[in-house]
C-alpha positions as a Markdown table, in Angstrom:
| # | Residue | x | y | z |
|---|---|---|---|---|
| 1 | Met | 4.5 | -3.0 | -18.6 |
| 2 | Ser | 1.5 | -4.9 | -18.5 |
| 3 | Asp | -1.9 | -3.8 | -20.3 |
| 4 | Val | -4.5 | -6.4 | -18.4 |
| 5 | Asp | -8.1 | -6.7 | -17.5 |
| 6 | Ile | -7.9 | -7.2 | -13.9 |
| 7 | Cys | -5.4 | -6.0 | -11.8 |
| 8 | Ile | -5.5 | -6.5 | -7.9 |
| 9 | Leu | -3.6 | -3.9 | -5.6 |
| 10 | Gly | -2.6 | -5.8 | -2.3 |
| 11 | Ala | -1.6 | -9.8 | -1.7 |
| 12 | Gly | -3.3 | -9.9 | 1.9 |
| 13 | Pro | -6.3 | -12.1 | 2.4 |
| 14 | Gly | -8.5 | -10.0 | 0.1 |
| 15 | Gly | -6.5 | -9.6 | -2.7 |
| 16 | Thr | -5.1 | -13.2 | -2.6 |
| 17 | Thr | -8.8 | -14.7 | -2.3 |
| 18 | Ala | -9.9 | -12.7 | -5.3 |
| 19 | Ala | -6.9 | -14.0 | -7.2 |
| 20 | Leu | -7.5 | -17.2 | -6.3 |
| 21 | His | -11.4 | -17.5 | -7.3 |
| 22 | Leu | -10.6 | -15.4 | -10.5 |
| 23 | Ala | -8.1 | -18.5 | -11.5 |
| 24 | Arg | -10.1 | -21.1 | -10.7 |
| 25 | Ala | -12.8 | -19.7 | -12.8 |
| 26 | Gly | -10.4 | -19.4 | -15.7 |
| 27 | His | -9.4 | -15.8 | -15.5 |
| 28 | Arg | -6.2 | -14.3 | -16.0 |
| 29 | Cys | -5.0 | -11.4 | -13.1 |
| 30 | Leu | -1.8 | -9.4 | -12.2 |
| 31 | Leu | -1.1 | -9.1 | -8.4 |
| 32 | Leu | 0.8 | -6.3 | -6.9 |
| 33 | Asp | 2.3 | -5.9 | -3.7 |
| 34 | Arg | 4.9 | -3.6 | -2.3 |
| 35 | Ala | 6.3 | -5.8 | 0.1 |
| 36 | Thr | 8.1 | -9.3 | -0.6 |
| 37 | Phe | 6.6 | -12.2 | 1.3 |
| 38 | Pro | 6.9 | -13.6 | 3.9 |
| 39 | Arg | 6.0 | -10.0 | 5.5 |
| 40 | Asp | 4.7 | -9.2 | 8.8 |
| 41 | Lys | 1.2 | -7.5 | 9.5 |
| 42 | Val | -0.2 | -5.8 | 12.4 |
| 43 | Cys | -3.1 | -7.8 | 13.7 |
| 44 | Gly | -4.6 | -9.9 | 16.4 |
| 45 | Asp | -3.5 | -13.0 | 14.2 |
| 46 | Ala | -6.9 | -14.9 | 14.9 |
| 47 | Leu | -8.3 | -16.6 | 12.3 |
| 48 | Ser | -12.2 | -17.3 | 13.0 |
| 49 | Gly | -14.3 | -20.4 | 11.6 |
| 50 | Lys | -15.6 | -17.6 | 8.8 |
| 51 | Val | -11.9 | -17.5 | 7.5 |
| 52 | Leu | -12.1 | -21.4 | 7.6 |
| 53 | Ser | -15.2 | -21.3 | 5.6 |
| 54 | Glu | -13.8 | -19.1 | 3.0 |
| 55 | Leu | -10.8 | -21.5 | 3.1 |
| 56 | Arg | -13.0 | -24.1 | 1.9 |
| 57 | Arg | -14.6 | -21.8 | -0.7 |
| 58 | Ile | -11.3 | -21.6 | -2.3 |
| 59 | Asp | -10.5 | -25.3 | -2.3 |
| 60 | Glu | -11.7 | -27.9 | -0.1 |
| 61 | Ala | -8.3 | -29.4 | 1.1 |
| 62 | Leu | -7.1 | -25.8 | 2.3 |
| 63 | Pro | -8.5 | -25.8 | 6.2 |
| 64 | Ala | -6.4 | -29.2 | 6.6 |
| 65 | Gln | -3.5 | -27.9 | 5.0 |
| 66 | Leu | -3.6 | -24.7 | 7.3 |
| 67 | Ala | -4.4 | -27.3 | 10.4 |
| 68 | Ala | -1.3 | -29.2 | 9.3 |
| 69 | Glu | 1.0 | -25.8 | 9.3 |
| 70 | Pro | 3.4 | -25.6 | 12.4 |
| 71 | Ala | 3.0 | -22.0 | 12.6 |
| 72 | Gln | -0.5 | -22.2 | 13.6 |
| 73 | Leu | -2.7 | -23.3 | 16.6 |
| 74 | Pro | -5.9 | -24.8 | 16.6 |
| 75 | Ser | -8.4 | -22.5 | 18.7 |
| 76 | Trp | -11.4 | -23.7 | 20.6 |
| 77 | Gly | -13.0 | -20.8 | 22.0 |
| 78 | Ile | -13.1 | -17.6 | 23.7 |
| 79 | Asp | -12.4 | -16.1 | 27.4 |
| 80 | Phe | -14.6 | -13.2 | 28.0 |
| 81 | Tyr | -13.6 | -11.3 | 31.2 |
| 82 | Ala | -15.9 | -9.2 | 32.4 |
| 83 | Pro | -15.1 | -5.5 | 34.1 |
| 84 | Asn | -15.6 | -7.3 | 37.6 |
| 85 | Gly | -13.2 | -10.0 | 36.7 |
| 86 | Arg | -15.9 | -13.0 | 36.1 |
| 87 | Arg | -14.7 | -15.3 | 33.3 |
| 88 | Leu | -17.0 | -16.4 | 30.8 |
| 89 | Ala | -15.5 | -19.4 | 28.7 |
| 90 | Val | -17.3 | -19.4 | 25.5 |
| 91 | Pro | -16.3 | -22.5 | 23.0 |
| 92 | Phe | -16.8 | -21.5 | 19.6 |
| 93 | Lys | -18.4 | -25.0 | 19.5 |
| 94 | Pro | -20.4 | -26.6 | 22.5 |
| 95 | Arg | -19.5 | -29.6 | 23.9 |
| 96 | Tyr | -16.3 | -29.9 | 21.3 |
| 97 | Asn | -13.8 | -32.6 | 21.6 |
| 98 | Pro | -10.2 | -31.4 | 20.5 |
| 99 | Ala | -9.4 | -35.0 | 19.7 |
| 100 | Thr | -11.7 | -35.8 | 17.2 |
| 101 | Asp | -13.3 | -32.5 | 15.8 |
| 102 | Arg | -12.0 | -30.2 | 13.0 |
| 103 | Pro | -10.7 | -27.2 | 14.8 |
| 104 | Ala | -13.4 | -24.2 | 14.8 |
| 105 | Gly | -10.7 | -21.7 | 14.6 |
| 106 | His | -6.8 | -21.1 | 14.3 |
| 107 | Ile | -4.1 | -18.5 | 15.6 |
| 108 | Ser | -1.6 | -17.8 | 13.0 |
| 109 | Lys | 1.2 | -14.9 | 12.9 |
| 110 | Arg | -0.2 | -13.1 | 9.9 |
| 111 | Ile | 3.4 | -13.4 | 8.6 |
| 112 | Asp | 2.8 | -16.9 | 8.3 |
| 113 | Phe | -0.9 | -16.9 | 7.4 |
| 114 | Asp | -0.6 | -14.3 | 4.7 |
| 115 | Asn | 2.3 | -16.3 | 3.1 |
| 116 | Phe | 0.2 | -19.5 | 3.3 |
| 117 | Leu | -2.3 | -17.7 | 1.1 |
| 118 | Val | 0.6 | -16.5 | -1.0 |
| 119 | Glu | 2.1 | -19.8 | -1.6 |
| 120 | Gln | -1.5 | -21.0 | -2.9 |
| 121 | Val | -1.1 | -18.1 | -5.4 |
| 122 | Arg | 2.4 | -18.8 | -6.4 |
| 123 | Arg | 1.0 | -22.3 | -7.8 |
| 124 | Gln | -1.6 | -20.7 | -10.2 |
| 125 | Pro | -0.1 | -20.1 | -13.9 |
| 126 | Leu | -3.2 | -17.7 | -14.5 |
| 127 | Ile | -1.9 | -15.3 | -11.7 |
| 128 | Glu | 0.9 | -13.1 | -12.1 |
| 129 | Leu | 2.3 | -12.0 | -8.7 |
| 130 | His | 5.1 | -9.1 | -8.7 |
| 131 | Glu | 6.3 | -8.4 | -5.0 |
| 132 | Asn | 8.0 | -5.3 | -4.2 |
| 133 | Thr | 6.3 | -3.1 | -6.4 |
| 134 | Asp | 5.1 | 0.3 | -4.9 |
| 135 | Val | 2.0 | 1.8 | -6.8 |
| 136 | Ala | 2.5 | 5.4 | -6.1 |
| 137 | Arg | 0.0 | 7.1 | -8.1 |
| 138 | His | -3.1 | 6.0 | -10.0 |
| 139 | Glu | -4.7 | 7.7 | -12.7 |
| 140 | Gln | -8.1 | 7.1 | -14.7 |
| 141 | Leu | -7.6 | 7.4 | -18.6 |
| 142 | Pro | -10.3 | 8.8 | -20.9 |
| 143 | Asp | -11.2 | 5.1 | -22.0 |
| 144 | Gly | -12.1 | 4.5 | -18.6 |
| 145 | Arg | -9.2 | 2.1 | -17.8 |
| 146 | Trp | -6.5 | 2.8 | -14.6 |
| 147 | Arg | -3.1 | 3.5 | -15.1 |
| 148 | Leu | -0.8 | 3.0 | -12.2 |
| 149 | Leu | 2.4 | 4.3 | -11.5 |
| 150 | Ser | 5.5 | 4.2 | -9.7 |
| 151 | Ala | 6.8 | 7.1 | -7.4 |
| 152 | Asp | 9.4 | 8.1 | -10.4 |
| 153 | Gly | 6.6 | 8.0 | -12.7 |
| 154 | Thr | 7.3 | 4.6 | -14.4 |
| 155 | Val | 3.8 | 3.0 | -15.8 |
| 156 | Leu | 3.4 | -0.2 | -13.9 |
| 157 | Ala | 0.3 | -1.4 | -15.4 |
| 158 | Thr | -3.1 | -0.6 | -16.8 |
| 159 | Thr | -6.0 | -2.3 | -16.1 |
| 160 | Arg | -9.4 | -2.4 | -17.2 |
| 161 | Leu | -10.8 | -3.3 | -13.4 |
| 162 | Leu | -9.2 | -2.4 | -10.5 |
| 163 | Leu | -9.5 | -4.6 | -7.2 |
| 164 | Val | -8.3 | -2.1 | -4.6 |
| 165 | Ala | -7.1 | -4.6 | -1.6 |
| 166 | Asn | -4.4 | -2.7 | -0.2 |
| 167 | Gly | -5.2 | -2.3 | 3.5 |
| 168 | Ala | -6.5 | 0.1 | 6.1 |
| 169 | Gln | -3.9 | 3.0 | 4.9 |
| 170 | Ser | -5.1 | 2.6 | 1.0 |
| 171 | Ala | -4.6 | 6.2 | -0.6 |
| 172 | Phe | -6.9 | 4.7 | -3.5 |
| 173 | Ala | -9.7 | 4.4 | -0.8 |
| 174 | Arg | -9.5 | 7.9 | 0.4 |
| 175 | Gln | -8.6 | 9.8 | -2.6 |
| 176 | Ile | -10.9 | 7.8 | -4.9 |
| 177 | Gly | -13.2 | 5.9 | -3.0 |
| 178 | Gly | -13.8 | 8.8 | -0.5 |
| 179 | His | -13.0 | 6.8 | 2.7 |
| 180 | Gln | -12.4 | 9.4 | 5.2 |
| 181 | Leu | -10.7 | 8.5 | 8.7 |
| 182 | Glu | -14.2 | 9.1 | 10.8 |
| 183 | Pro | -13.2 | 8.7 | 14.6 |
| 184 | Ala | -16.6 | 7.4 | 15.4 |
| 185 | His | -16.2 | 4.6 | 12.9 |
| 186 | His | -12.4 | 3.7 | 13.5 |
| 187 | Cys | -10.2 | 2.1 | 16.3 |
| 188 | Ala | -6.8 | 2.6 | 17.2 |
| 189 | Gly | -4.7 | -0.5 | 18.2 |
| 190 | Leu | -1.5 | -1.8 | 19.4 |
| 191 | Arg | 0.0 | -5.2 | 19.1 |
| 192 | Ala | 3.0 | -6.9 | 21.1 |
| 193 | Tyr | 4.6 | -10.3 | 21.1 |
| 194 | Tyr | 5.6 | -12.2 | 24.3 |
| 195 | Gln | 7.1 | -15.1 | 25.5 |
| 196 | Gly | 6.2 | -17.1 | 28.7 |
| 197 | Val | 2.8 | -15.7 | 29.5 |
| 198 | Gln | 1.3 | -17.9 | 32.1 |
| 199 | Gly | -2.0 | -19.3 | 32.4 |
| 200 | Leu | -2.9 | -19.7 | 29.2 |
| 201 | His | -5.9 | -22.0 | 28.2 |
| 202 | Pro | -5.1 | -25.6 | 27.1 |
| 203 | Asp | -7.2 | -25.3 | 24.1 |
| 204 | Asn | -5.8 | -22.3 | 23.0 |
| 205 | Phe | -8.9 | -19.8 | 23.8 |
| 206 | Ile | -8.2 | -16.6 | 23.2 |
| 207 | Glu | -8.9 | -13.8 | 25.8 |
| 208 | Leu | -10.9 | -10.7 | 25.7 |
| 209 | His | -10.3 | -8.4 | 28.8 |
| 210 | Phe | -13.2 | -5.8 | 29.2 |
| 211 | Ile | -11.4 | -3.8 | 32.1 |
| 212 | Lys | -13.5 | -1.0 | 33.7 |
| 213 | Glu | -11.2 | 1.6 | 33.5 |
| 214 | Phe | -10.0 | 1.2 | 30.1 |
| 215 | Leu | -13.6 | 0.7 | 28.8 |
| 216 | Pro | -14.6 | 1.5 | 25.9 |
| 217 | Gly | -11.7 | -0.1 | 24.8 |
| 218 | Tyr | -10.5 | -4.1 | 25.2 |
| 219 | Leu | -7.3 | -6.0 | 26.0 |
| 220 | Trp | -6.5 | -9.2 | 24.1 |
| 221 | Val | -4.0 | -12.2 | 24.8 |
| 222 | Phe | -4.0 | -14.9 | 21.9 |
| 223 | Pro | -1.9 | -17.9 | 22.4 |
| 224 | Leu | 0.6 | -18.7 | 19.8 |
| 225 | Pro | 3.0 | -21.4 | 18.8 |
| 226 | Asn | 6.2 | -22.0 | 20.5 |
| 227 | Gly | 4.9 | -20.8 | 23.8 |
| 228 | Gln | 4.4 | -17.3 | 22.3 |
| 229 | Ala | 1.3 | -14.6 | 22.6 |
| 230 | Asn | -0.2 | -12.0 | 20.7 |
| 231 | Val | -1.2 | -9.5 | 23.2 |
| 232 | Gly | -2.8 | -6.0 | 22.6 |
| 233 | Val | -5.3 | -3.1 | 23.2 |
| 234 | Gly | -7.9 | -1.5 | 21.0 |
| 235 | Met | -10.0 | 1.3 | 21.7 |
| 236 | Leu | -12.3 | 3.3 | 19.4 |
| 237 | Thr | -10.4 | 6.6 | 17.8 |
| 238 | Glu | -13.0 | 8.7 | 19.1 |
| 239 | Ala | -12.7 | 7.6 | 22.6 |
| 240 | Val | -9.1 | 7.6 | 22.6 |
| 241 | Ser | -9.2 | 11.5 | 21.6 |
| 242 | Lys | -11.9 | 12.6 | 23.8 |
| 243 | Lys | -10.4 | 10.6 | 27.2 |
| 244 | Lys | -6.8 | 11.7 | 25.7 |
| 245 | Val | -5.6 | 7.9 | 26.4 |
| 246 | Lys | -2.2 | 6.9 | 25.8 |
| 247 | Leu | -2.6 | 3.3 | 24.6 |
| 248 | Arg | 1.1 | 2.5 | 24.8 |
| 249 | Glu | 1.1 | 3.6 | 28.5 |
| 250 | Arg | -1.9 | 2.2 | 29.3 |
| 251 | Leu | -0.9 | -1.5 | 27.8 |
| 252 | Asp | 1.9 | -1.6 | 29.8 |
| 253 | Glu | 0.4 | -0.5 | 32.9 |
| 254 | Ile | -2.4 | -2.7 | 32.8 |
| 255 | Leu | 0.0 | -5.9 | 32.6 |
| 256 | Ala | 1.9 | -4.9 | 35.1 |
| 257 | Thr | -0.9 | -3.7 | 37.8 |
| 258 | His | -4.1 | -5.5 | 36.9 |
| 259 | Pro | -4.9 | -8.4 | 39.3 |
| 260 | Ala | -5.8 | -11.0 | 36.5 |
| 261 | Leu | -2.8 | -9.9 | 34.6 |
| 262 | Lys | 0.0 | -9.1 | 36.6 |
| 263 | Asp | 1.3 | -12.5 | 38.1 |
| 264 | Arg | 0.9 | -13.8 | 34.7 |
| 265 | Phe | 3.1 | -11.5 | 32.8 |
| 266 | Ala | 5.6 | -11.2 | 35.9 |
| 267 | Thr | 8.2 | -13.3 | 34.3 |
| 268 | Ala | 6.6 | -12.7 | 30.7 |
| 269 | Glu | 9.4 | -11.2 | 28.2 |
| 270 | Arg | 8.3 | -9.2 | 25.2 |
| 271 | Leu | 9.6 | -9.9 | 21.7 |
| 272 | Gly | 10.1 | -6.6 | 19.4 |
| 273 | Pro | 8.6 | -3.4 | 19.8 |
| 274 | Val | 5.0 | -2.6 | 20.6 |
| 275 | Arg | 3.5 | -1.6 | 17.0 |
| 276 | Gly | 0.3 | 0.6 | 16.3 |
| 277 | Phe | -2.4 | 0.3 | 13.6 |
| 278 | Gly | -5.6 | 1.8 | 12.8 |
| 279 | Leu | -8.7 | -0.4 | 11.8 |
| 280 | Pro | -11.5 | 1.3 | 9.8 |
| 281 | Leu | -14.6 | -0.3 | 10.9 |
| 282 | Gly | -17.7 | -1.5 | 9.4 |
| 283 | Ser | -19.8 | 0.2 | 11.3 |
| 284 | Lys | -21.0 | 2.6 | 8.8 |
| 285 | Arg | -21.9 | 1.5 | 5.4 |
| 286 | Arg | -20.0 | 3.2 | 2.9 |
| 287 | Ser | -19.5 | 2.8 | -1.0 |
| 288 | Leu | -17.3 | -0.1 | -2.2 |
| 289 | Ser | -16.9 | 0.7 | -6.0 |
| 290 | Gly | -17.0 | 3.3 | -8.9 |
| 291 | Ser | -15.9 | 3.1 | -12.6 |
| 292 | Gly | -13.7 | 0.5 | -13.1 |
| 293 | Tyr | -13.0 | -0.4 | -9.2 |
| 294 | Leu | -13.9 | -2.3 | -6.2 |
| 295 | Leu | -12.8 | -2.1 | -2.8 |
| 296 | Leu | -11.9 | -4.8 | -0.8 |
| 297 | Gly | -11.2 | -5.8 | 2.7 |
| 298 | Asp | -9.7 | -3.2 | 5.0 |
| 299 | Ala | -9.6 | -0.7 | 2.1 |
| 300 | Gly | -13.4 | -1.2 | 1.9 |
| 301 | Ser | -13.8 | -0.5 | 5.8 |
| 302 | Leu | -15.2 | -3.9 | 6.5 |
| 303 | Ile | -13.9 | -4.5 | 10.1 |
| 304 | Asp | -16.0 | -6.2 | 12.3 |
| 305 | Pro | -16.6 | -3.3 | 15.2 |
| 306 | Phe | -16.8 | -5.3 | 18.2 |
| 307 | Ser | -14.3 | -8.1 | 17.7 |
| 308 | Gly | -11.9 | -6.2 | 15.5 |
| 309 | Glu | -12.0 | -9.0 | 12.8 |
| 310 | Gly | -11.1 | -8.2 | 9.5 |
| 311 | Ile | -9.5 | -11.2 | 7.9 |
| 312 | Ser | -12.8 | -13.5 | 7.0 |
| 313 | His | -14.3 | -10.0 | 6.0 |
| 314 | Ala | -11.5 | -9.2 | 3.5 |
| 315 | Met | -11.8 | -12.9 | 2.1 |
| 316 | Val | -15.9 | -12.6 | 1.9 |
| 317 | Ser | -15.2 | -9.4 | 0.2 |
| 318 | Gly | -12.2 | -10.8 | -2.0 |
| 319 | Arg | -14.6 | -14.1 | -3.2 |
| 320 | His | -17.7 | -11.2 | -4.4 |
| 321 | Ala | -14.8 | -9.1 | -6.0 |
| 322 | Ala | -13.9 | -11.9 | -8.3 |
| 323 | Asp | -17.2 | -12.8 | -9.0 |
| 324 | Trp | -18.4 | -9.4 | -9.8 |
| 325 | Ala | -15.1 | -9.0 | -11.9 |
| 326 | Ala | -15.7 | -11.6 | -14.1 |
| 327 | Arg | -19.3 | -10.5 | -14.5 |
| 328 | Ala | -18.3 | -7.0 | -15.5 |
| 329 | Leu | -15.8 | -8.3 | -18.3 |
| 330 | Ala | -18.3 | -10.7 | -19.4 |
| 331 | Ala | -21.0 | -7.7 | -20.1 |
| 332 | Asp | -18.0 | -5.6 | -21.1 |
| 333 | Asp | -19.5 | -2.8 | -18.6 |
| 334 | Val | -17.4 | -1.6 | -15.9 |
| 335 | Ser | -19.2 | 1.1 | -15.3 |
| 336 | Ala | -20.0 | 2.5 | -11.5 |
| 337 | Gly | -23.6 | 1.6 | -12.0 |
| 338 | Phe | -23.0 | -2.0 | -13.0 |
| 339 | Leu | -20.5 | -2.7 | -10.3 |
| 340 | Lys | -23.0 | -1.6 | -7.6 |
| 341 | Gly | -23.6 | -5.2 | -7.7 |
| 342 | Tyr | -20.9 | -6.1 | -5.6 |
| 343 | Asp | -21.5 | -3.6 | -2.7 |
| 344 | Glu | -25.1 | -5.0 | -2.6 |
| 345 | Ala | -23.6 | -8.7 | -2.7 |
| 346 | Val | -20.8 | -7.8 | -0.1 |
| 347 | Tyr | -23.3 | -6.1 | 2.6 |
| 348 | His | -26.2 | -8.8 | 1.7 |
| 349 | Arg | -23.3 | -11.3 | 3.2 |
| 350 | Leu | -21.9 | -9.0 | 5.7 |
| 351 | Trp | -24.3 | -5.9 | 6.8 |
| 352 | Gln | -26.6 | -7.7 | 9.6 |
| 353 | Glu | -23.4 | -8.9 | 11.5 |
| 354 | Leu | -21.6 | -5.5 | 11.3 |
| 355 | Arg | -24.8 | -3.8 | 12.4 |
| 356 | Leu | -25.1 | -6.2 | 15.6 |
| 357 | Ser | -21.5 | -5.8 | 16.2 |
| 358 | Arg | -22.1 | -2.0 | 16.0 |
| 359 | Ala | -25.1 | -2.7 | 18.7 |
| 360 | Met | -22.7 | -4.8 | 20.8 |
| 361 | Gln | -20.0 | -2.4 | 20.5 |
| 362 | Arg | -22.2 | 0.2 | 22.3 |
| 363 | Leu | -23.0 | -1.9 | 25.0 |
| 364 | Leu | -19.6 | -1.4 | 26.3 |
| 365 | Gln | -20.9 | 2.1 | 27.6 |
| 366 | Tyr | -22.6 | -0.2 | 30.3 |
| 367 | Pro | -20.1 | -2.5 | 32.2 |
| 368 | Trp | -22.7 | -3.1 | 34.8 |
| 369 | Leu | -24.6 | -5.2 | 31.9 |
| 370 | Phe | -21.5 | -7.0 | 30.8 |
| 371 | Asn | -20.9 | -8.3 | 34.5 |
| 372 | Phe | -24.6 | -8.9 | 34.7 |
| 373 | Val | -24.4 | -11.3 | 31.9 |
| 374 | Ala | -21.1 | -12.8 | 32.9 |
| 375 | Asn | -22.5 | -13.5 | 36.4 |
| 376 | Arg | -25.4 | -15.5 | 35.2 |
| 377 | Ala | -24.1 | -17.3 | 32.7 |
| 378 | Ala | -21.5 | -18.4 | 35.0 |
| 379 | Ser | -24.2 | -20.2 | 37.2 |
| 380 | Asn | -26.5 | -21.1 | 33.9 |
| 381 | Pro | -25.1 | -23.5 | 31.6 |
| 382 | Thr | -28.0 | -22.8 | 29.1 |
| 383 | Leu | -27.2 | -19.4 | 28.5 |
| 384 | Ala | -23.7 | -20.1 | 28.4 |
| 385 | Glu | -24.1 | -22.5 | 25.5 |
| 386 | Thr | -26.5 | -19.7 | 24.1 |
| 387 | Ile | -23.8 | -17.3 | 24.2 |
| 388 | Ser | -21.6 | -19.8 | 22.7 |
| 389 | Asn | -24.0 | -20.2 | 19.6 |
| 390 | Met | -23.9 | -16.6 | 19.1 |
| 391 | Phe | -20.6 | -16.7 | 17.2 |
| 392 | Leu | -22.3 | -19.1 | 14.9 |
| 393 | Asp | -26.0 | -17.8 | 14.8 |
| 394 | Leu | -27.0 | -14.4 | 14.0 |
| 395 | Asp | -30.4 | -15.0 | 15.2 |
| 396 | Leu | -29.0 | -15.4 | 18.7 |
| 397 | Arg | -26.7 | -12.6 | 18.5 |
| 398 | Glu | -29.9 | -10.4 | 17.4 |
| 399 | Arg | -31.3 | -11.6 | 20.8 |
| 400 | Leu | -28.8 | -9.5 | 22.6 |
| 401 | Arg | -30.0 | -6.2 | 21.1 |
| 402 | Gln | -33.5 | -7.0 | 22.8 |
| 403 | Pro | -34.4 | -5.9 | 26.2 |
| 404 | Gly | -36.7 | -8.6 | 26.7 |
| 405 | Phe | -33.6 | -11.0 | 26.4 |
| 406 | Tyr | -32.3 | -8.9 | 29.9 |
| 407 | Leu | -35.7 | -9.3 | 31.3 |
| 408 | Lys | -35.4 | -13.1 | 31.1 |
| 409 | Leu | -32.1 | -13.4 | 32.6 |
| 410 | Leu | -33.2 | -10.9 | 35.4 |
| 411 | Leu | -36.1 | -13.6 | 35.9 |
| 412 | Gly | -33.6 | -16.4 | 35.6 |
| 413 | Lys | -35.4 | -17.8 | 32.8 |
């Protein structure tokens, strides 16, 4: 049994980021995960520029190390397909040059990327990593410490501060943190891997297809190394229930019949099963802390409600969790009141972005608006560049919520 000051549940991007920042600041921690790495995680597998920024905060050399990994592809943008079929190419960086510029994003299977982070953890003597360790129960002792137990009642650890980063299905987040599944703030998704999909972008743009008959959901196609692709669908759980959508059947049907996709998938081979997952969205502001604990990443319901991105948000929360864990120990105060500072730090960084993405998510109810913007951007390079910059600049993204933005489009300005 370990008796520690800081224990982290879950060695995904949120947990490993927290552990690495703590180690860099000279703090010991215990990191537990029920899996043995490398392990798979159902996800879209896209790593945005925000992920690279968080890697750089851990160690300036990490983005270049990731770029040198054979299990990743550099990605330079997004191809949006509007409901009318119009393609809108949005580079992550206007006028990019793949030959000379550093990649603006990457695509890597989670089995590889998460293992990349765990390998950094293994090199840190201040991080004690225990794999294949399933925490079945948690109880708070009278002195405020948390006791973690296995299914047979064996005490695995006691800790002053618990950083909960064990994913979307976190029992702790539900039972202690009060994060219930709310269909209006939750997304259902499916993912499959394919070999031999035709017509992928030469610069590995990720594809988002907003198909009229499938709104408010969307379909994605993300290129991967070795001629593979991550293909999946996502839809708000509320809409799945209301419309009685069978996601698995719809995915097969769209790939087989949709004019923009059927020829590209005609000779493609599916690799392995279609796997489902749930995404607790950050479209609602929830409590991220309590007496002696912090919630990170998916366990904190921090997923972007428009793009479904969760990796960078998990890493942002991991960085702030490490900071506030260190502050709490220095102040000898792990009370709920003190740890509220963690909530404020995370939402100060993410809330405006989450709020805007929630507004953009609502725009999916208006397919004509998507068509209108895509049609205009196709013939207006300035508008196309503006949309590209929206991925880097929140002030520009804010414009998408303003009626005046569309008025200017209408008038051709």
